[in-house]
Coordinates of C-alpha atoms in Angstrom, one line a residue:
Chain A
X1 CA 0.0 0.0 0.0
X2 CA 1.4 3.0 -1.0
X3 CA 1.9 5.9 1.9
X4 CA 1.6 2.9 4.4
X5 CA 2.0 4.3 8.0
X6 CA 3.6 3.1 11.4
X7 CA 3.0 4.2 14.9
X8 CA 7.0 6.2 14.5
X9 CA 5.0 8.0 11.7
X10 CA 2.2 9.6 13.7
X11 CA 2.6 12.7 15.9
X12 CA 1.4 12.3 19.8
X13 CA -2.0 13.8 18.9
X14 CA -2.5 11.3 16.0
X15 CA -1.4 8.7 18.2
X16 CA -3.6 9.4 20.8
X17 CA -6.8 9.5 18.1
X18 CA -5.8 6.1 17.3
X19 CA -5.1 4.5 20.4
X20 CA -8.9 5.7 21.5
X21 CA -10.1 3.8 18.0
X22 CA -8.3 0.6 18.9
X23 CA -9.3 0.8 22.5
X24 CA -13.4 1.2 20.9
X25 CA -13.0 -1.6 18.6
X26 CA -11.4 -3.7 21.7
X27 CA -13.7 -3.2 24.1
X28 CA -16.7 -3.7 21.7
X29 CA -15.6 -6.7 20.1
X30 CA -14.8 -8.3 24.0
X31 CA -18.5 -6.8 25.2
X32 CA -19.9 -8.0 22.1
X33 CA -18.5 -11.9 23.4
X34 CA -20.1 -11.7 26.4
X35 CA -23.7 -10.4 25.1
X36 CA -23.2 -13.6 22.6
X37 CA -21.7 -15.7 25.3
X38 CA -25.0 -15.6 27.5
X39 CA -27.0 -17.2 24.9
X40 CA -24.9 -20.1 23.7
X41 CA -27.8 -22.6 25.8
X42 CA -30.5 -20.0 25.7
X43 CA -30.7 -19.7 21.5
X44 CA -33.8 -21.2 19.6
X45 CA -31.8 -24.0 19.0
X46 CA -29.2 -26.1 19.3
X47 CA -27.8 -25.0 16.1
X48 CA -28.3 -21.6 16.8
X49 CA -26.1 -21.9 19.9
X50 CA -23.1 -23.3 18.1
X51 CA -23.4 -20.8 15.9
X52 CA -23.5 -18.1 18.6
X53 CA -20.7 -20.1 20.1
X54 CA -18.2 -19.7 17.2
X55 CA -19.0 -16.0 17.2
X56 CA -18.2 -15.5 21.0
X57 CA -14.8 -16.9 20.1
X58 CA -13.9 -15.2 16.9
X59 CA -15.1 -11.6 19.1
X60 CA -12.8 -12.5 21.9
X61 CA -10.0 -13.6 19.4
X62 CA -10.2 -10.1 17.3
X63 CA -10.4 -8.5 20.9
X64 CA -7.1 -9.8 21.5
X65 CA -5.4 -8.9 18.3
X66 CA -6.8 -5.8 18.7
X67 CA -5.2 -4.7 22.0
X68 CA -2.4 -6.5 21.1
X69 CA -1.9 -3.3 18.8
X70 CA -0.8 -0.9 21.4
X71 CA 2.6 -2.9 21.6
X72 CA 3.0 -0.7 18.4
X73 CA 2.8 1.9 20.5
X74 CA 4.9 0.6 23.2
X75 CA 1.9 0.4 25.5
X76 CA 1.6 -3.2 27.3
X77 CA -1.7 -4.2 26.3
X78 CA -2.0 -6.2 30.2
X79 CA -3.6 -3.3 32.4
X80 CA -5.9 -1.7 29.2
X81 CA -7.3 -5.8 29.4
X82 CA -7.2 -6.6 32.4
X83 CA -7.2 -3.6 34.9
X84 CA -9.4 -0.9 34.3
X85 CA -13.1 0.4 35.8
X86 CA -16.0 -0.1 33.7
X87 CA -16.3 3.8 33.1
X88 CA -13.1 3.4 31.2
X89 CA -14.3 1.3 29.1
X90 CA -14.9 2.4 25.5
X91 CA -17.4 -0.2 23.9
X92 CA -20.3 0.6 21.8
X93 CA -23.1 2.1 24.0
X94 CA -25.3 -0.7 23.0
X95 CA -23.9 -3.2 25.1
X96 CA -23.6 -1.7 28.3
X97 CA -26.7 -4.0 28.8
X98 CA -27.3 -7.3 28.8
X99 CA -29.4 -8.7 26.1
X100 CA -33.6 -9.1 27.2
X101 CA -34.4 -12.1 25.0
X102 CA -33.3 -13.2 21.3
X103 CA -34.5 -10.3 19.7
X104 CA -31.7 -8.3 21.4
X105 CA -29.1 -10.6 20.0
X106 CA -30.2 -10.1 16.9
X107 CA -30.3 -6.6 16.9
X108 CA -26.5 -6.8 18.7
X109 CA -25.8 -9.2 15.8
X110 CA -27.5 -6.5 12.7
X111 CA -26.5 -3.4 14.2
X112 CA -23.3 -3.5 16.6
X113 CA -21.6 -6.4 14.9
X114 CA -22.1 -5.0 11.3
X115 CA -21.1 -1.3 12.2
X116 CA -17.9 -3.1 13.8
X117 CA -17.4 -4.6 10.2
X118 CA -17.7 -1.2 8.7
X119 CA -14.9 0.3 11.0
X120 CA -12.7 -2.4 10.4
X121 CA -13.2 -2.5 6.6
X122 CA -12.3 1.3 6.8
X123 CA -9.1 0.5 8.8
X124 CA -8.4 -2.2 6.4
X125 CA -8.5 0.0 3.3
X126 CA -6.5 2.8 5.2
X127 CA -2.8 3.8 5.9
X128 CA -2.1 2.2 9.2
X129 CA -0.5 -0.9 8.6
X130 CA -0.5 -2.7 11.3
X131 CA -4.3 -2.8 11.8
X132 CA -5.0 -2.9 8.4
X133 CA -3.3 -6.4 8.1
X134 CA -5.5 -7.3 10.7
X135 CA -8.6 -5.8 9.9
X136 CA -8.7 -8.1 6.9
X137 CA -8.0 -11.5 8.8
X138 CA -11.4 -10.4 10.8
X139 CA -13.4 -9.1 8.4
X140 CA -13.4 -12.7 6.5
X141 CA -14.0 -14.1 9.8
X142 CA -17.3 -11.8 10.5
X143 CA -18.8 -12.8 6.7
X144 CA -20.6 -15.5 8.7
X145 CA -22.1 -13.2 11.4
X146 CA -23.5 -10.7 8.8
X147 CA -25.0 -13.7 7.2
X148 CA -26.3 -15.6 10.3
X149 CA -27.7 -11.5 11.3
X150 CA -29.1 -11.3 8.2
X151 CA -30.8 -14.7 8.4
X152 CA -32.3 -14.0 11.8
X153 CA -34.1 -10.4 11.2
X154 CA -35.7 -11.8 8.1
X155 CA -36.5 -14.5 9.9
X156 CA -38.2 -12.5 12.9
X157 CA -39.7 -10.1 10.9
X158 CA -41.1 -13.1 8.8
X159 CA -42.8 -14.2 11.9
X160 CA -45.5 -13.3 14.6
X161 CA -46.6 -10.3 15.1
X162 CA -44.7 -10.1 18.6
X163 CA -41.8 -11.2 17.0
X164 CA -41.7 -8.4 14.3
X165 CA -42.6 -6.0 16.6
X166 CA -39.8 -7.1 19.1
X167 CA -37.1 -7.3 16.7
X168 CA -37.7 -4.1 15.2
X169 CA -37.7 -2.8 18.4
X170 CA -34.8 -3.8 19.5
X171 CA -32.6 -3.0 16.8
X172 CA -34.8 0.3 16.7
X173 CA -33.1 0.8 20.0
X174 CA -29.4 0.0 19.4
X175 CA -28.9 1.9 15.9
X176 CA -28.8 5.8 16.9
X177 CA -26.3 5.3 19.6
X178 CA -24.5 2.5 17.5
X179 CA -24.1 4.5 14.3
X180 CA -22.2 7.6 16.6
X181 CA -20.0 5.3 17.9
X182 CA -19.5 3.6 14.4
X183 CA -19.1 7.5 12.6
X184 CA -17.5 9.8 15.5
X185 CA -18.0 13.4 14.1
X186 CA -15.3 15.4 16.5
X187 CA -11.5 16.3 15.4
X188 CA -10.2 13.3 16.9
X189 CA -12.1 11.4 13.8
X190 CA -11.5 13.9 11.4
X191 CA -7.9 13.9 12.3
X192 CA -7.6 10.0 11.1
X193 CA -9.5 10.7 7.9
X194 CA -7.2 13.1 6.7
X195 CA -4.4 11.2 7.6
X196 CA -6.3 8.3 5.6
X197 CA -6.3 5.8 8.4
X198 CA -10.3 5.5 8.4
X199 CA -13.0 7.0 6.2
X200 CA -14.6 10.3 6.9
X201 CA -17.8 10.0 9.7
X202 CA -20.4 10.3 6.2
X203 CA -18.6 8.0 4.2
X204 CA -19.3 5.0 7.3
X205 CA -22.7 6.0 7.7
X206 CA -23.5 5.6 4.3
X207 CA -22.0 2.5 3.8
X208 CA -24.2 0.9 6.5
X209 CA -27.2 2.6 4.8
X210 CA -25.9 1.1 1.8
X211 CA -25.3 -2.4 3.2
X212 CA -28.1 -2.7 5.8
X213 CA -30.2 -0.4 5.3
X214 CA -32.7 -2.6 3.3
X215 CA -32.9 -5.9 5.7
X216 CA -33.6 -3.3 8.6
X217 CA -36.8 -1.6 6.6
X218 CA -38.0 -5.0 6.0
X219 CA -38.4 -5.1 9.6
X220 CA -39.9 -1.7 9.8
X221 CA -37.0 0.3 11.2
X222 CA -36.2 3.3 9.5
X223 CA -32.6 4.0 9.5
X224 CA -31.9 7.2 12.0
X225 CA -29.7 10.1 12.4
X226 CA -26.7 9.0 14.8
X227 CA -27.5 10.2 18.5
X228 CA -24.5 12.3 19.7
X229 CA -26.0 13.6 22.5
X230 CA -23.2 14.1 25.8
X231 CA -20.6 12.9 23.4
X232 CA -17.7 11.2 25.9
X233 CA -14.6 12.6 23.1
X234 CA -12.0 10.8 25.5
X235 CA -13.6 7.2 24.8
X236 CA -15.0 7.7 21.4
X237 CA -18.7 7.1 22.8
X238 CA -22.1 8.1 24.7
X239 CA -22.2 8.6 28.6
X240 CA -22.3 5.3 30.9
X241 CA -20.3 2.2 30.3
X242 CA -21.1 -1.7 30.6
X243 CA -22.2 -2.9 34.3
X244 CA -18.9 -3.8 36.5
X245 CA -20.6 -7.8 35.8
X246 CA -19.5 -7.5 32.6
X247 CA -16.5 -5.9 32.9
X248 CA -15.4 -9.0 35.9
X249 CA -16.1 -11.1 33.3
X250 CA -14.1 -9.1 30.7
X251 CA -11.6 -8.6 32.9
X252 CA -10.8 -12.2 33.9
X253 CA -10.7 -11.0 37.5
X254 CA -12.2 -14.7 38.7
X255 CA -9.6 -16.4 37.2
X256 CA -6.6 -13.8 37.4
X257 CA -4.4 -16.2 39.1
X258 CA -5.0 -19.0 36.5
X259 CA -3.6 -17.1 34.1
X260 CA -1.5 -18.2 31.4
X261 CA 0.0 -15.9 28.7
Chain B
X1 CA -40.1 -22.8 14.9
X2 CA -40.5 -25.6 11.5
X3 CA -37.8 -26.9 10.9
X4 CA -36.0 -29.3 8.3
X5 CA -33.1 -31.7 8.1
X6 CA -29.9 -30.2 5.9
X7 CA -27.4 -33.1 5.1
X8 CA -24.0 -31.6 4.9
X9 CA -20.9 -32.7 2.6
X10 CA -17.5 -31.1 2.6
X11 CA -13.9 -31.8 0.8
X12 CA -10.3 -31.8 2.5
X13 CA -8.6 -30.6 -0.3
X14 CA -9.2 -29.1 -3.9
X15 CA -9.5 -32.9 -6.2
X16 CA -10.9 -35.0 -2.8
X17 CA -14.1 -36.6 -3.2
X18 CA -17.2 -35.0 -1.6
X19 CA -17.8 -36.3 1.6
X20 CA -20.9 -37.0 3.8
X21 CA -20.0 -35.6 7.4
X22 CA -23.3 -35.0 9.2
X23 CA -26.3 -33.1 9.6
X24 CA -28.1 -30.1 11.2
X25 CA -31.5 -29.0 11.6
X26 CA -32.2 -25.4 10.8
X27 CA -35.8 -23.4 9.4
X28 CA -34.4 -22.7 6.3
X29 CA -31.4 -22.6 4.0
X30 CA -29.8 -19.6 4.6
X31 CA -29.4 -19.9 8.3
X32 CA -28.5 -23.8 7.5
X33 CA -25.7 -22.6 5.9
X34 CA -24.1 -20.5 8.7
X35 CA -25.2 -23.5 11.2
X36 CA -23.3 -26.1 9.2
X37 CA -20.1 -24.0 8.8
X38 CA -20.3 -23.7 12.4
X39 CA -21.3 -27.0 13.6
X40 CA -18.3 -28.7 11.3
X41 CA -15.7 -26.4 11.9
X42 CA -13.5 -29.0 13.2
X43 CA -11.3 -28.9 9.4
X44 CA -10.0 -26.5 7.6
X45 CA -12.1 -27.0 4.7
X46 CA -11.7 -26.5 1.1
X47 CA -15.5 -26.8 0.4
X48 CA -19.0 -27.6 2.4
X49 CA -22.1 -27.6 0.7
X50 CA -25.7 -28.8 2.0
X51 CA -28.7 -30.8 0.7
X52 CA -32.0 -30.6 2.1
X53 CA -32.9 -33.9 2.6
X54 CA -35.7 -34.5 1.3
X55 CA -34.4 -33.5 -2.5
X56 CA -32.6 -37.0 -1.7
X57 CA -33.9 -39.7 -3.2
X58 CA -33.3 -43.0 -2.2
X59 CA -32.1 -45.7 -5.4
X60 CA -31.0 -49.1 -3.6
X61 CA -32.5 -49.7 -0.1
X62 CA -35.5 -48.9 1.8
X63 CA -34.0 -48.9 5.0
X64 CA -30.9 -46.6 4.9
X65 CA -31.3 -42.9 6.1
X66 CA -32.2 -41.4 3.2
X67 CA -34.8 -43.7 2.2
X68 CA -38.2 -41.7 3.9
X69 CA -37.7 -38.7 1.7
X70 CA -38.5 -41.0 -0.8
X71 CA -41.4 -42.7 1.1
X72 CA -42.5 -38.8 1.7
X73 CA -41.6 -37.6 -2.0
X74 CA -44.2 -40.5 -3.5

């Protein structure tokens, strides 16, 4: 790729825009495993559990290689993992709760998961080497979670009434905060799309109209404008953060003596 | 939830023979394709495909697993 770019090549500021981008797609993608993780025996099916299984572990596996990045920054990845407070925490507003029923899956699995893919296609396609090599190695891991999301709104939406009604809510309720986090409109964003790390804020938003747009009207959810509202700049997100359950869980704290690196 | 039987077959390598190496049960084919490629993940494989099973048809026993699609089919 031509202009390819290393962490030596970025100024402190630039640095620090990335680092919050890296920590975002992180955190998501180790939330996201534990929203799937609490529905590998609760899913419609058996199937639908291994299925969910295999996506917990790809989430948690791209979680790692994604905090293993800040070794290109000479940061030790340990403490970001394993030792902060859950109002550090940087994932995608829609996951600071747990998932109700199936119909929240799904919409984690239509709206979350897909804007993830979105941010990492953008990072793949951009000048940061070292995440866009493994951006790509991710992205044709997640073609099977687009699919299996896919699958399950048409499904749902296909069904009762309730069910229609649920799953539209649902991912009703997830896609203004989801799409902010996904298209960050502050300098900090703007700063990595001029230094053509990531695509500019409009350019991500319309490629998740693009993409998704049509499976989510079948449901009967129009797409809406991103909700910025009490934008948290340092984190790249709304207000709040994932319950400290979660973040135990994410954490490892049960097992931190058990660990083996 | 209705759902229906999806025979799955997958190769090794490019130039292997197709083999038979289970089943799932999912509502339709499209989500029966994510649930084989997840259920059989156990290879590295080169392809996987699925059949419903009732579009098999039985030719030389009545009593092997494929044989009701044909009982249902006539």
């Amino acid at each position: 790729m031509s202009g390819a770019l290393n962490a030596a090549d970025l100024d402190d500021t630039l640095r620090a825009d990335l680092r919050r981008l890296i920590v975002s797609l992180a955190d998501t993608k180790r939330i996201l495993g534990i929203r799937y993780s609490d529905w590998l025996l609760g899913a419609p099916s058996i199937e639908t559990g291994i299925a969910a299984s295999g996506m917990t572990q790809d989430e948690w596996g791209h979680a790692r290689l994604l905090y293993a990045l800040l070794k290109d920054f000479d940061e030790d990845p340990g403490p970001v993992e394993h030792d902060r407070d859950p109002s550090a925490y940087a994932c995608c507003d829609a996951l600071d709760a747990p998932a109700d029923d199936w119909a929240d899956v799904v919409a984690f699995m239509a709206v979350v998961d897909n804007a993830l893919t979105i941010v990492l296609e953008g990072l793949a396609e951009g000048t940061y080497e070292p995440a866009s090599g493994r951006a790509s190695k991710m992205i044709a891991e997640e073609g099977f979670h687009g699919e299996m999301a896919a699958a399950w709104v048409r499904r749902l939406a296909a069904g009762s009434v309730e069910a229609r009604q649920r799953v539209a809510a649902a991912c009703a309720g997830v896609l203004p905060r989801t799409l902010a986090w996904m298209a960050p409109d502050d300098e900090p964003a703007r700063r990595l799309a001029e230094a053509g790390i990531l695509p500019a804020a409009e350019t991500m938003l319309a490629r998740f109209t693009e993409r998704h747009g049509a499976l989510l009207a079948g449901a009967g959810v129009d797409m809406p404008e991103p909700d910025r509202s009490d934008w948290d700049g340092a984190r790249g997100r709304g207000p709040g953060h994932p319950g400290l359950e979660a973040v135990e869980r994410a954490r490892g704290d049960r097992n931190r003596e058990l660990f083996v690196e | 939830m209705k759902e229906s039987v999806y025979d799955v077959f997958a190769r090794k390598e490019r130039g292997d023979p197709l083999h038979h190496i289970g089943y799932i049960d999912a509502p339709d084919s499209e989500l029966a394709r994510v649930y084989a490629w997840r259920a059989y993940d156990e290879q590295n494989w080169f392809e996987m495909c699925i059949v419903p099973r009732e579009a098999i048809i039985a030719v030389n026993r009545d009593d092997g697993p494929f044989a009701r699609s044909r009982e249902t089919a006539s």
